[in-house]
PDB file of C-alpha atoms in Angstrom:
ATOM      1  CA  MET A   4       0.023   0.119  -0.012  1.00  0.00           C
ATOM      2  CA  PHE A   5       0.924   3.664  -0.616  1.00  0.00           C
ATOM      3  CA  ASP A   6       4.007   2.655  -2.811  1.00  0.00           C
ATOM      4  CA  LEU A   7       5.198   5.748  -4.805  1.00  0.00           C
ATOM      5  CA  THR A   8       7.999   3.852  -6.682  1.00  0.00           C
ATOM      6  CA  GLY A   9       8.587   5.547  -9.931  1.00  0.00           C
ATOM      7  CA  LYS A  10       6.619   8.579  -9.063  1.00  0.00           C
ATOM      8  CA  THR A  11       8.297  12.044  -8.738  1.00  0.00           C
ATOM      9  CA  ALA A  12       7.230  14.613  -5.957  1.00  0.00           C
ATOM     10  CA  LEU A  13       8.025  18.360  -5.577  1.00  0.00           C
ATOM     11  CA  VAL A  14       7.732  19.548  -1.983  1.00  0.00           C
ATOM     12  CA  THR A  15       7.948  23.253  -1.162  1.00  0.00           C
ATOM     13  CA  GLY A  16       9.145  24.460   2.217  1.00  0.00           C
ATOM     14  CA  ALA A  17      11.307  21.316   2.505  1.00  0.00           C
ATOM     15  CA  SER A  18      13.762  23.156   4.697  1.00  0.00           C
ATOM     16  CA  GLY A  19      11.225  23.314   7.452  1.00  0.00           C
ATOM     17  CA  GLY A  20      10.301  20.666   9.996  1.00  0.00           C
ATOM     18  CA  ILE A  21       7.059  19.395   8.432  1.00  0.00           C
ATOM     19  CA  GLY A  22       8.191  19.799   4.835  1.00  0.00           C
ATOM     20  CA  ALA A  23      11.471  17.911   5.434  1.00  0.00           C
ATOM     21  CA  GLU A  24       9.459  14.964   6.981  1.00  0.00           C
ATOM     22  CA  ILE A  25       6.925  15.130   4.134  1.00  0.00           C
ATOM     23  CA  ALA A  26       9.826  14.745   1.669  1.00  0.00           C
ATOM     24  CA  ARG A  27      11.458  11.900   3.822  1.00  0.00           C
ATOM     25  CA  VAL A  28       8.234   9.896   3.869  1.00  0.00           C
ATOM     26  CA  LEU A  29       7.541  10.311   0.203  1.00  0.00           C
ATOM     27  CA  HIS A  30      11.061   9.394  -0.616  1.00  0.00           C
ATOM     28  CA  GLY A  31      10.825   6.423   1.824  1.00  0.00           C
ATOM     29  CA  ALA A  32       7.751   5.255  -0.296  1.00  0.00           C
ATOM     30  CA  GLY A  33       9.745   5.183  -3.405  1.00  0.00           C
ATOM     31  CA  ALA A  34       9.353   8.627  -4.791  1.00  0.00           C
ATOM     32  CA  THR A  35      12.070  10.837  -6.396  1.00  0.00           C
ATOM     33  CA  VAL A  36      11.761  14.076  -4.700  1.00  0.00           C
ATOM     34  CA  ALA A  37      12.545  17.701  -5.421  1.00  0.00           C
ATOM     35  CA  LEU A  38      13.114  19.681  -2.348  1.00  0.00           C
ATOM     36  CA  SER A  39      12.353  23.416  -2.572  1.00  0.00           C
ATOM     37  CA  GLY A  40      12.907  26.090  -0.011  1.00  0.00           C
ATOM     38  CA  THR A  41      14.946  29.310   0.598  1.00  0.00           C
ATOM     39  CA  ARG A  42      17.683  28.042   2.794  1.00  0.00           C
ATOM     40  CA  VAL A  43      20.214  26.184   0.891  1.00  0.00           C
ATOM     41  CA  ALA A  44      22.057  24.464   3.884  1.00  0.00           C
ATOM     42  CA  PRO A  45      19.097  22.527   5.537  1.00  0.00           C
ATOM     43  CA  LEU A  46      18.007  21.377   1.936  1.00  0.00           C
ATOM     44  CA  GLU A  47      21.530  20.151   1.082  1.00  0.00           C
ATOM     45  CA  ALA A  48      21.512  18.195   4.355  1.00  0.00           C
ATOM     46  CA  LEU A  49      18.304  16.627   3.677  1.00  0.00           C
ATOM     47  CA  ALA A  50      19.257  15.606   0.223  1.00  0.00           C
ATOM     48  CA  ALA A  51      22.432  14.132   1.521  1.00  0.00           C
ATOM     49  CA  GLU A  52      20.452  12.128   4.253  1.00  0.00           C
ATOM     50  CA  LEU A  53      18.124  10.749   1.542  1.00  0.00           C
ATOM     51  CA  GLY A  54      20.982   9.750  -0.683  1.00  0.00           C
ATOM     52  CA  GLY A  55      19.770   9.087  -4.252  1.00  0.00           C
ATOM     53  CA  ARG A  56      16.461  10.289  -5.797  1.00  0.00           C
ATOM     54  CA  ALA A  57      16.669  13.866  -4.171  1.00  0.00           C
ATOM     55  CA  HIS A  58      17.141  17.254  -5.931  1.00  0.00           C
ATOM     56  CA  VAL A  59      17.611  20.560  -4.225  1.00  0.00           C
ATOM     57  CA  LEU A  60      15.814  23.492  -5.755  1.00  0.00           C
ATOM     58  CA  VAL A  61      16.222  26.881  -3.988  1.00  0.00           C
ATOM     59  CA  CYS A  62      13.213  29.063  -4.676  1.00  0.00           C
ATOM     60  CA  ASN A  63      11.883  32.222  -3.051  1.00  0.00           C
ATOM     61  CA  LEU A  64       8.114  31.881  -3.401  1.00  0.00           C
ATOM     62  CA  SER A  65       7.535  35.483  -2.855  1.00  0.00           C
ATOM     63  CA  ASP A  66       9.068  36.136  -6.126  1.00  0.00           C
ATOM     64  CA  PRO A  67       6.590  35.459  -8.943  1.00  0.00           C
ATOM     65  CA  ALA A  68       9.288  34.681 -11.552  1.00  0.00           C
ATOM     66  CA  GLU A  69      10.955  32.143  -9.392  1.00  0.00           C
ATOM     67  CA  VAL A  70       7.602  30.534  -8.657  1.00  0.00           C
ATOM     68  CA  GLU A  71       6.783  30.283 -12.400  1.00  0.00           C
ATOM     69  CA  GLY A  72      10.147  28.536 -12.949  1.00  0.00           C
ATOM     70  CA  LEU A  73       9.931  26.036 -10.208  1.00  0.00           C
ATOM     71  CA  VAL A  74       7.795  23.278 -11.626  1.00  0.00           C
ATOM     72  CA  LYS A  75       9.777  23.589 -14.856  1.00  0.00           C
ATOM     73  CA  ARG A  76      12.912  23.062 -12.975  1.00  0.00           C
ATOM     74  CA  ALA A  77      11.398  20.209 -11.021  1.00  0.00           C
ATOM     75  CA  ALA A  78      10.381  18.459 -14.087  1.00  0.00           C
ATOM     76  CA  GLU A  79      13.750  18.950 -15.623  1.00  0.00           C
ATOM     77  CA  ALA A  80      15.433  17.465 -12.739  1.00  0.00           C
ATOM     78  CA  MET A  81      13.110  14.602 -12.226  1.00  0.00           C
ATOM     79  CA  GLY A  82      11.497  13.941 -15.667  1.00  0.00           C
ATOM     80  CA  SER A  83       7.960  14.988 -14.389  1.00  0.00           C
ATOM     81  CA  VAL A  84       6.018  16.288 -11.390  1.00  0.00           C
ATOM     82  CA  ASP A  85       3.521  13.630 -10.515  1.00  0.00           C
ATOM     83  CA  VAL A  86       2.851  14.900  -6.968  1.00  0.00           C
ATOM     84  CA  LEU A  87       2.974  18.545  -5.772  1.00  0.00           C
ATOM     85  CA  VAL A  88       2.876  19.394  -2.166  1.00  0.00           C
ATOM     86  CA  ASN A  89       2.446  22.952  -1.359  1.00  0.00           C
ATOM     87  CA  ASN A  90       3.760  23.010   2.187  1.00  0.00           C
ATOM     88  CA  ALA A  91       5.601  26.368   2.244  1.00  0.00           C
ATOM     89  CA  GLY A  92       3.989  28.960   4.333  1.00  0.00           C
ATOM     90  CA  ILE A  93       4.869  31.916   6.381  1.00  0.00           C
ATOM     91  CA  THR A  94       3.305  33.913   9.233  1.00  0.00           C
ATOM     92  CA  LYS A  95       3.226  37.723  10.057  1.00  0.00           C
ATOM     93  CA  ASP A  96       1.031  37.686  12.986  1.00  0.00           C
ATOM     94  CA  GLY A  97      -0.665  40.717  14.526  1.00  0.00           C
ATOM     95  CA  LEU A  98      -3.940  42.268  15.454  1.00  0.00           C
ATOM     96  CA  ALA A  99      -6.005  43.307  12.442  1.00  0.00           C
ATOM     97  CA  MET A 100      -6.437  46.763  13.357  1.00  0.00           C
ATOM     98  CA  ARG A 101      -2.635  47.220  13.408  1.00  0.00           C
ATOM     99  CA  MET A 102      -1.722  44.953  10.493  1.00  0.00           C
ATOM    100  CA  SER A 103       0.037  46.709   7.800  1.00  0.00           C
ATOM    101  CA  ASP A 104      -0.877  46.004   4.122  1.00  0.00           C
ATOM    102  CA  GLU A 105       2.603  44.522   3.660  1.00  0.00           C
ATOM    103  CA  ASP A 106       2.103  41.985   6.275  1.00  0.00           C
ATOM    104  CA  TRP A 107      -1.294  41.112   4.862  1.00  0.00           C
ATOM    105  CA  GLN A 108      -0.018  40.752   1.429  1.00  0.00           C
ATOM    106  CA  SER A 109       3.269  38.869   1.742  1.00  0.00           C
ATOM    107  CA  VAL A 110       1.384  36.157   3.589  1.00  0.00           C
ATOM    108  CA  ILE A 111      -1.385  35.810   0.840  1.00  0.00           C
ATOM    109  CA  ASP A 112       1.296  35.962  -1.647  1.00  0.00           C
ATOM    110  CA  VAL A 113       3.418  33.268  -0.462  1.00  0.00           C
ATOM    111  CA  ASN A 114       0.682  30.921   1.057  1.00  0.00           C
ATOM    112  CA  LEU A 115      -2.034  31.397  -1.387  1.00  0.00           C
ATOM    113  CA  THR A 116      -0.953  32.940  -4.695  1.00  0.00           C
ATOM    114  CA  ALA A 117       2.253  30.904  -4.897  1.00  0.00           C
ATOM    115  CA  THR A 118       0.105  27.703  -4.209  1.00  0.00           C
ATOM    116  CA  PHE A 119      -2.117  28.737  -7.213  1.00  0.00           C
ATOM    117  CA  ARG A 120       0.674  29.415  -9.499  1.00  0.00           C
ATOM    118  CA  LEU A 121       2.425  26.123  -8.650  1.00  0.00           C
ATOM    119  CA  CYS A 122      -0.834  24.121  -9.200  1.00  0.00           C
ATOM    120  CA  ARG A 123      -1.374  25.879 -12.578  1.00  0.00           C
ATOM    121  CA  ALA A 124       2.200  25.085 -13.733  1.00  0.00           C
ATOM    122  CA  ALA A 125       2.054  21.368 -12.400  1.00  0.00           C
ATOM    123  CA  LEU A 126      -1.281  20.804 -14.136  1.00  0.00           C
ATOM    124  CA  ARG A 127       0.018  20.625 -17.558  1.00  0.00           C
ATOM    125  CA  GLY A 128       2.198  17.565 -17.118  1.00  0.00           C
ATOM    126  CA  MET A 129      -0.484  15.894 -14.910  1.00  0.00           C
ATOM    127  CA  MET A 130      -3.240  16.413 -17.496  1.00  0.00           C
ATOM    128  CA  LYS A 131      -1.127  14.690 -20.070  1.00  0.00           C
ATOM    129  CA  ALA A 132      -0.158  11.892 -17.904  1.00  0.00           C
ATOM    130  CA  ARG A 133      -3.840  11.434 -16.860  1.00  0.00           C
ATOM    131  CA  TRP A 134      -2.679  11.136 -13.245  1.00  0.00           C
ATOM    132  CA  GLY A 135      -1.474  13.659 -10.692  1.00  0.00           C
ATOM    133  CA  ARG A 136      -1.669  14.404  -6.943  1.00  0.00           C
ATOM    134  CA  ILE A 137      -1.744  17.782  -5.505  1.00  0.00           C
ATOM    135  CA  VAL A 138      -1.651  18.110  -1.640  1.00  0.00           C
ATOM    136  CA  ASN A 139      -1.963  21.661  -0.158  1.00  0.00           C
ATOM    137  CA  ILE A 140      -1.001  22.025   3.496  1.00  0.00           C
ATOM    138  CA  SER A 141      -3.667  24.183   5.026  1.00  0.00           C
ATOM    139  CA  SER A 142      -4.156  24.667   8.839  1.00  0.00           C
ATOM    140  CA  VAL A 143      -6.853  24.211  11.434  1.00  0.00           C
ATOM    141  CA  VAL A 144      -7.099  27.986  11.716  1.00  0.00           C
ATOM    142  CA  GLY A 145      -8.149  28.182   8.211  1.00  0.00           C
ATOM    143  CA  THR A 146     -11.533  26.704   9.484  1.00  0.00           C
ATOM    144  CA  THR A 147     -11.674  27.920  13.085  1.00  0.00           C
ATOM    145  CA  GLY A 148      -9.897  31.332  12.635  1.00  0.00           C
ATOM    146  CA  ASN A 149      -7.452  32.501  15.291  1.00  0.00           C
ATOM    147  CA  GLY A 150      -7.024  36.048  16.762  1.00  0.00           C
ATOM    148  CA  GLY A 151      -3.924  37.729  15.573  1.00  0.00           C
ATOM    149  CA  GLN A 152      -3.918  35.661  12.205  1.00  0.00           C
ATOM    150  CA  VAL A 153      -6.259  37.246   9.957  1.00  0.00           C
ATOM    151  CA  ASN A 154      -3.826  37.088   7.040  1.00  0.00           C
ATOM    152  CA  TYR A 155      -2.614  33.524   7.784  1.00  0.00           C
ATOM    153  CA  ALA A 156      -6.149  32.216   8.473  1.00  0.00           C
ATOM    154  CA  ALA A 157      -7.446  33.741   5.277  1.00  0.00           C
ATOM    155  CA  SER A 158      -4.529  32.431   3.104  1.00  0.00           C
ATOM    156  CA  LYS A 159      -5.174  28.820   4.737  1.00  0.00           C
ATOM    157  CA  ALA A 160      -9.126  28.883   4.061  1.00  0.00           C
ATOM    158  CA  GLY A 161      -8.327  30.257   0.678  1.00  0.00           C
ATOM    159  CA  MET A 162      -6.199  27.066  -0.032  1.00  0.00           C
ATOM    160  CA  VAL A 163      -9.186  24.939   0.789  1.00  0.00           C
ATOM    161  CA  GLY A 164     -11.550  26.873  -1.594  1.00  0.00           C
ATOM    162  CA  LEU A 165      -8.743  26.790  -4.371  1.00  0.00           C
ATOM    163  CA  SER A 166      -8.301  23.058  -3.811  1.00  0.00           C
ATOM    164  CA  LYS A 167     -12.116  22.115  -4.054  1.00  0.00           C
ATOM    165  CA  SER A 168     -12.596  24.275  -7.069  1.00  0.00           C
ATOM    166  CA  LEU A 169      -9.500  22.837  -8.737  1.00  0.00           C
ATOM    167  CA  ALA A 170     -10.511  19.243  -7.708  1.00  0.00           C
ATOM    168  CA  ALA A 171     -13.813  19.818  -9.613  1.00  0.00           C
ATOM    169  CA  GLU A 172     -12.066  21.032 -12.727  1.00  0.00           C
ATOM    170  CA  VAL A 173      -9.465  18.197 -13.094  1.00  0.00           C
ATOM    171  CA  ALA A 174     -11.206  15.146 -11.494  1.00  0.00           C
ATOM    172  CA  SER A 175     -12.042  13.687 -14.860  1.00  0.00           C
ATOM    173  CA  ARG A 176      -8.285  13.441 -15.785  1.00  0.00           C
ATOM    174  CA  GLY A 177      -7.059  11.341 -12.811  1.00  0.00           C
ATOM    175  CA  ILE A 178      -5.832  14.339 -10.909  1.00  0.00           C
ATOM    176  CA  THR A 179      -6.777  14.715  -7.221  1.00  0.00           C
ATOM    177  CA  VAL A 180      -6.527  17.835  -5.104  1.00  0.00           C
ATOM    178  CA  ASN A 181      -6.704  17.692  -1.457  1.00  0.00           C
ATOM    179  CA  CYS A 182      -5.728  19.643   1.777  1.00  0.00           C
ATOM    180  CA  VAL A 183      -4.141  18.524   4.934  1.00  0.00           C
ATOM    181  CA  ALA A 184      -4.982  20.795   7.913  1.00  0.00           C
ATOM    182  CA  PRO A 185      -2.514  20.231  10.754  1.00  0.00           C
ATOM    183  CA  GLY A 186      -3.371  21.526  14.298  1.00  0.00           C
ATOM    184  CA  PHE A 187      -0.568  22.098  16.790  1.00  0.00           C
ATOM    185  CA  ILE A 188       2.549  20.282  15.652  1.00  0.00           C
ATOM    186  CA  GLU A 189       5.868  19.853  17.288  1.00  0.00           C
ATOM    187  CA  THR A 190       8.362  21.985  15.187  1.00  0.00           C
ATOM    188  CA  ALA A 191      11.187  24.504  15.803  1.00  0.00           C
ATOM    189  CA  MET A 192       8.387  27.072  16.089  1.00  0.00           C
ATOM    190  CA  THR A 193       6.505  25.372  18.922  1.00  0.00           C
ATOM    191  CA  GLU A 194       9.678  24.499  20.812  1.00  0.00           C
ATOM    192  CA  LYS A 195      10.026  28.138  21.606  1.00  0.00           C
ATOM    193  CA  LEU A 196       6.695  28.263  23.627  1.00  0.00           C
ATOM    194  CA  ASN A 197       7.047  28.536  27.436  1.00  0.00           C
ATOM    195  CA  GLU A 198       5.388  26.026  29.811  1.00  0.00           C
ATOM    196  CA  ALA A 199       2.357  28.290  30.319  1.00  0.00           C
ATOM    197  CA  GLN A 200       1.789  28.602  26.604  1.00  0.00           C
ATOM    198  CA  ARG A 201       2.160  24.861  26.003  1.00  0.00           C
ATOM    199  CA  GLY A 202      -0.262  24.186  28.762  1.00  0.00           C
ATOM    200  CA  ALA A 203      -2.839  26.621  27.340  1.00  0.00           C
ATOM    201  CA  ILE A 204      -2.519  24.897  23.924  1.00  0.00           C
ATOM    202  CA  LEU A 205      -2.758  21.300  25.183  1.00  0.00           C
ATOM    203  CA  GLY A 206      -5.889  22.186  27.227  1.00  0.00           C
ATOM    204  CA  ALA A 207      -7.624  22.720  23.844  1.00  0.00           C
ATOM    205  CA  VAL A 208      -6.524  19.414  22.368  1.00  0.00           C
ATOM    206  CA  PRO A 209      -8.387  16.249  23.559  1.00  0.00           C
ATOM    207  CA  ALA A 210      -5.409  14.096  22.671  1.00  0.00           C
ATOM    208  CA  GLY A 211      -3.438  15.940  25.219  1.00  0.00           C
ATOM    209  CA  ARG A 212      -0.227  16.309  23.202  1.00  0.00           C
ATOM    210  CA  MET A 213       1.048  18.111  20.118  1.00  0.00           C
ATOM    211  CA  GLY A 214       1.246  16.153  16.751  1.00  0.00           C
ATOM    212  CA  SER A 215       4.260  15.229  15.093  1.00  0.00           C
ATOM    213  CA  ALA A 216       5.636  16.083  11.639  1.00  0.00           C
ATOM    214  CA  GLN A 217       5.473  12.490  10.873  1.00  0.00           C
ATOM    215  CA  GLU A 218       1.708  12.351  11.536  1.00  0.00           C
ATOM    216  CA  ILE A 219       1.392  15.068   8.919  1.00  0.00           C
ATOM    217  CA  ALA A 220       3.508  13.318   6.465  1.00  0.00           C
ATOM    218  CA  ALA A 221       1.629  10.155   6.783  1.00  0.00           C
ATOM    219  CA  ALA A 222      -1.577  12.081   5.871  1.00  0.00           C
ATOM    220  CA  VAL A 223       0.259  13.583   2.773  1.00  0.00           C
ATOM    221  CA  LEU A 224       1.484  10.084   1.833  1.00  0.00           C
ATOM    222  CA  TYR A 225      -2.015   8.757   1.894  1.00  0.00           C
ATOM    223  CA  LEU A 226      -3.439  11.569  -0.388  1.00  0.00           C
ATOM    224  CA  ALA A 227      -0.437  11.227  -2.730  1.00  0.00           C
ATOM    225  CA  SER A 228      -0.907   7.366  -3.180  1.00  0.00           C
ATOM    226  CA  ALA A 229      -2.794   5.614  -5.824  1.00  0.00           C
ATOM    227  CA  GLU A 230      -5.028   4.210  -3.116  1.00  0.00           C
ATOM    228  CA  ALA A 231      -6.583   7.576  -2.561  1.00  0.00           C
ATOM    229  CA  GLY A 232      -7.528   8.036  -6.125  1.00  0.00           C
ATOM    230  CA  TYR A 233     -11.317   8.545  -5.266  1.00  0.00           C
ATOM    231  CA  VAL A 234     -10.588  11.159  -2.541  1.00  0.00           C
ATOM    232  CA  THR A 235     -10.416  14.747  -4.056  1.00  0.00           C
ATOM    233  CA  GLY A 236     -11.595  18.001  -2.846  1.00  0.00           C
ATOM    234  CA  ALA A 237     -11.194  16.873   0.712  1.00  0.00           C
ATOM    235  CA  THR A 238      -9.580  18.321   3.827  1.00  0.00           C
ATOM    236  CA  LEU A 239      -7.908  15.878   6.102  1.00  0.00           C
ATOM    237  CA  HIS A 240      -7.624  17.311   9.751  1.00  0.00           C
ATOM    238  CA  VAL A 241      -4.884  16.056  11.707  1.00  0.00           C
ATOM    239  CA  ASN A 242      -5.214  18.002  14.958  1.00  0.00           C
ATOM    240  CA  GLY A 243      -5.759  15.599  17.772  1.00  0.00           C
ATOM    241  CA  GLY A 244      -9.456  16.309  18.015  1.00  0.00           C
ATOM    242  CA  MET A 245      -8.903  20.129  18.897  1.00  0.00           C
ATOM    243  CA  ALA A 246     -11.694  20.859  16.060  1.00  0.00           C
ATOM    244  CA  MET A 247     -13.893  18.045  14.813  1.00  0.00           C
ATOM    245  CA  ILE A 248     -14.801  19.437  11.463  1.00  0.00           C
TER     246      ILE A 248
ATOM    247  CA  MET B   3      -5.724  18.484 -47.445  1.00  0.00           C
ATOM    248  CA  SER B   4      -2.696  20.495 -46.156  1.00  0.00           C
ATOM    249  CA  ASP B   5      -0.068  18.875 -43.894  1.00  0.00           C
ATOM    250  CA  ILE B   6      -1.158  21.253 -41.230  1.00  0.00           C
ATOM    251  CA  ALA B   7      -4.815  20.078 -41.389  1.00  0.00           C
ATOM    252  CA  ASP B   8      -3.694  16.401 -41.388  1.00  0.00           C
ATOM    253  CA  ARG B   9      -1.616  16.910 -38.182  1.00  0.00           C
ATOM    254  CA  VAL B  10      -4.437  18.876 -36.520  1.00  0.00           C
ATOM    255  CA  LYS B  11      -6.979  16.253 -37.517  1.00  0.00           C
ATOM    256  CA  LYS B  12      -4.779  13.423 -35.964  1.00  0.00           C
ATOM    257  CA  ILE B  13      -4.467  15.297 -32.810  1.00  0.00           C
ATOM    258  CA  VAL B  14      -8.388  15.787 -32.556  1.00  0.00           C
ATOM    259  CA  VAL B  15      -9.070  12.221 -33.521  1.00  0.00           C
ATOM    260  CA  GLU B  16      -6.486  10.811 -30.867  1.00  0.00           C
ATOM    261  CA  HIS B  17      -7.515  13.220 -28.136  1.00  0.00           C
ATOM    262  CA  LEU B  18     -11.346  13.103 -28.498  1.00  0.00           C
ATOM    263  CA  GLY B  19     -11.575   9.473 -29.617  1.00  0.00           C
ATOM    264  CA  VAL B  20     -13.788  10.404 -32.579  1.00  0.00           C
ATOM    265  CA  GLU B  21     -14.024   8.932 -36.198  1.00  0.00           C
ATOM    266  CA  GLU B  22     -11.796  10.692 -38.688  1.00  0.00           C
ATOM    267  CA  ASP B  23     -14.807  11.564 -41.035  1.00  0.00           C
ATOM    268  CA  LYS B  24     -16.594  13.381 -38.202  1.00  0.00           C
ATOM    269  CA  VAL B  25     -13.743  15.879 -38.205  1.00  0.00           C
ATOM    270  CA  THR B  26     -14.976  18.217 -40.812  1.00  0.00           C
ATOM    271  CA  GLU B  27     -14.087  21.837 -41.547  1.00  0.00           C
ATOM    272  CA  THR B  28     -17.121  23.164 -39.598  1.00  0.00           C
ATOM    273  CA  ALA B  29     -17.212  20.432 -36.830  1.00  0.00           C
ATOM    274  CA  SER B  30     -17.430  22.177 -33.492  1.00  0.00           C
ATOM    275  CA  PHE B  31     -15.240  20.610 -30.791  1.00  0.00           C
ATOM    276  CA  ILE B  32     -17.865  21.053 -28.118  1.00  0.00           C
ATOM    277  CA  ASP B  33     -21.134  20.685 -29.960  1.00  0.00           C
ATOM    278  CA  ASP B  34     -20.186  18.134 -32.533  1.00  0.00           C
ATOM    279  CA  LEU B  35     -17.225  16.222 -31.232  1.00  0.00           C
ATOM    280  CA  GLY B  36     -18.065  15.864 -27.649  1.00  0.00           C
ATOM    281  CA  ALA B  37     -15.350  17.818 -26.018  1.00  0.00           C
ATOM    282  CA  ASP B  38     -15.828  19.498 -22.751  1.00  0.00           C
ATOM    283  CA  SER B  39     -14.135  22.705 -21.757  1.00  0.00           C
ATOM    284  CA  LEU B  40     -10.988  21.146 -20.343  1.00  0.00           C
ATOM    285  CA  ASP B  41     -10.561  19.073 -23.556  1.00  0.00           C
ATOM    286  CA  THR B  42     -10.404  22.363 -25.547  1.00  0.00           C
ATOM    287  CA  VAL B  43      -7.655  23.526 -23.215  1.00  0.00           C
ATOM    288  CA  GLU B  44      -5.928  20.286 -23.792  1.00  0.00           C
ATOM    289  CA  LEU B  45      -6.248  20.378 -27.505  1.00  0.00           C
ATOM    290  CA  VAL B  46      -4.875  23.976 -27.484  1.00  0.00           C
ATOM    291  CA  MET B  47      -1.875  22.829 -25.475  1.00  0.00           C
ATOM    292  CA  ALA B  48      -1.398  19.916 -27.977  1.00  0.00           C
ATOM    293  CA  PHE B  49      -1.445  22.456 -30.847  1.00  0.00           C
ATOM    294  CA  GLU B  50       1.026  24.592 -29.126  1.00  0.00           C
ATOM    295  CA  GLU B  51       3.353  21.654 -28.833  1.00  0.00           C
ATOM    296  CA  GLU B  52       3.004  20.045 -32.084  1.00  0.00           C
ATOM    297  CA  PHE B  53       3.526  23.277 -33.981  1.00  0.00           C
ATOM    298  CA  GLY B  54       5.866  25.005 -31.774  1.00  0.00           C
ATOM    299  CA  ILE B  55       3.538  28.139 -31.436  1.00  0.00           C
ATOM    300  CA  GLU B  56       1.988  30.034 -28.522  1.00  0.00           C
ATOM    301  CA  ILE B  57      -1.817  30.339 -28.643  1.00  0.00           C
ATOM    302  CA  PRO B  58      -2.895  33.073 -26.306  1.00  0.00           C
ATOM    303  CA  ASP B  59      -6.007  32.674 -24.260  1.00  0.00           C
ATOM    304  CA  ASP B  60      -8.082  35.203 -26.217  1.00  0.00           C
ATOM    305  CA  ALA B  61      -7.164  33.564 -29.517  1.00  0.00           C
ATOM    306  CA  ALA B  62      -7.850  30.215 -28.085  1.00  0.00           C
ATOM    307  CA  GLU B  63     -11.459  31.206 -27.198  1.00  0.00           C
ATOM    308  CA  THR B  64     -12.135  31.866 -30.915  1.00  0.00           C
ATOM    309  CA  ILE B  65     -10.907  28.368 -31.877  1.00  0.00           C
ATOM    310  CA  GLN B  66     -14.272  26.747 -31.943  1.00  0.00           C
ATOM    311  CA  THR B  67     -14.137  24.260 -34.912  1.00  0.00           C
ATOM    312  CA  PHE B  68     -11.686  22.158 -36.642  1.00  0.00           C
ATOM    313  CA  GLY B  69     -11.490  24.760 -39.469  1.00  0.00           C
ATOM    314  CA  ASP B  70     -10.845  27.526 -36.967  1.00  0.00           C
ATOM    315  CA  ALA B  71      -7.811  25.533 -35.534  1.00  0.00           C
ATOM    316  CA  VAL B  72      -6.288  24.877 -38.835  1.00  0.00           C
ATOM    317  CA  LYS B  73      -6.841  28.485 -40.011  1.00  0.00           C
ATOM    318  CA  PHE B  74      -5.243  29.915 -36.911  1.00  0.00           C
ATOM    319  CA  ILE B  75      -2.262  27.547 -36.896  1.00  0.00           C
ATOM    320  CA  THR B  76      -1.738  27.983 -40.602  1.00  0.00           C
ATOM    321  CA  GLU B  77      -1.389  31.761 -39.989  1.00  0.00           C
ATOM    322  CA  ALA B  78       0.624  31.474 -36.834  1.00  0.00           C
ATOM    323  CA  ALA B  79       3.056  28.673 -37.859  1.00  0.00           C
TER     324      ALA B  79
END
């Protein structure tokens, strides 16, 4: 089950905790992976760890020209892009009343607009192949909202609407488009929280713990697999029960 | 029939899975040959690749029939 041997996958944000784990798991299932991110060192380290079947593609998703070129570069490196995982995301948190246009726009640009552009670019090859898997990493706050994150939550809710609409357009061609919506996940970001903050967060999670990057990667692997061919336009929530939606 | 028309017809027949004699000058991709809107996008993509040309979106919208496609490509190629 969930064998990706012979498939190729482009993962954005692969220098981060969740993105790196997604790349590891897809690679472990047999896929050739293209690791995209802004920071070269962690990408090179991950590629070295994976050994073969891994390509490093440095790309700044806030630059439209670089976004347009990324899928092409990935296809040149791997021969095709069968699986696209839009995992890269940024936050610029702040109360709406004090949020600058720049902080609004940059989050929308990287999280939502780059996702759209990468999907559009990847679809060409997927349509021809009559097979494709797009997995967009949304967030629980795209559904629940979260004070201080109007930009981030809007971008993540936007990814869900984008995915559902795109799923309807391309379902007849063997291409699925789905979202994975993580809740609180152990990453470098959450390690910085103090005990009181952690306690408050965990109080809202019935599972009583944070999730792991592996648990997100496993959801992505499922949606990327042949076995998930009849699942499209869905959002798979991986949040320990903090929002049952 | 011109070389271009032959090549266009081959793409249409292969892509839409229709009989060759159905692909006439005035045959509409959507109304006569059973294409959906996504098929028309794919046909334009296939034409672009076969003939090494760019077909802008506003031009693609005017290509409704086999004859339209041959005419556009003959002028562009």
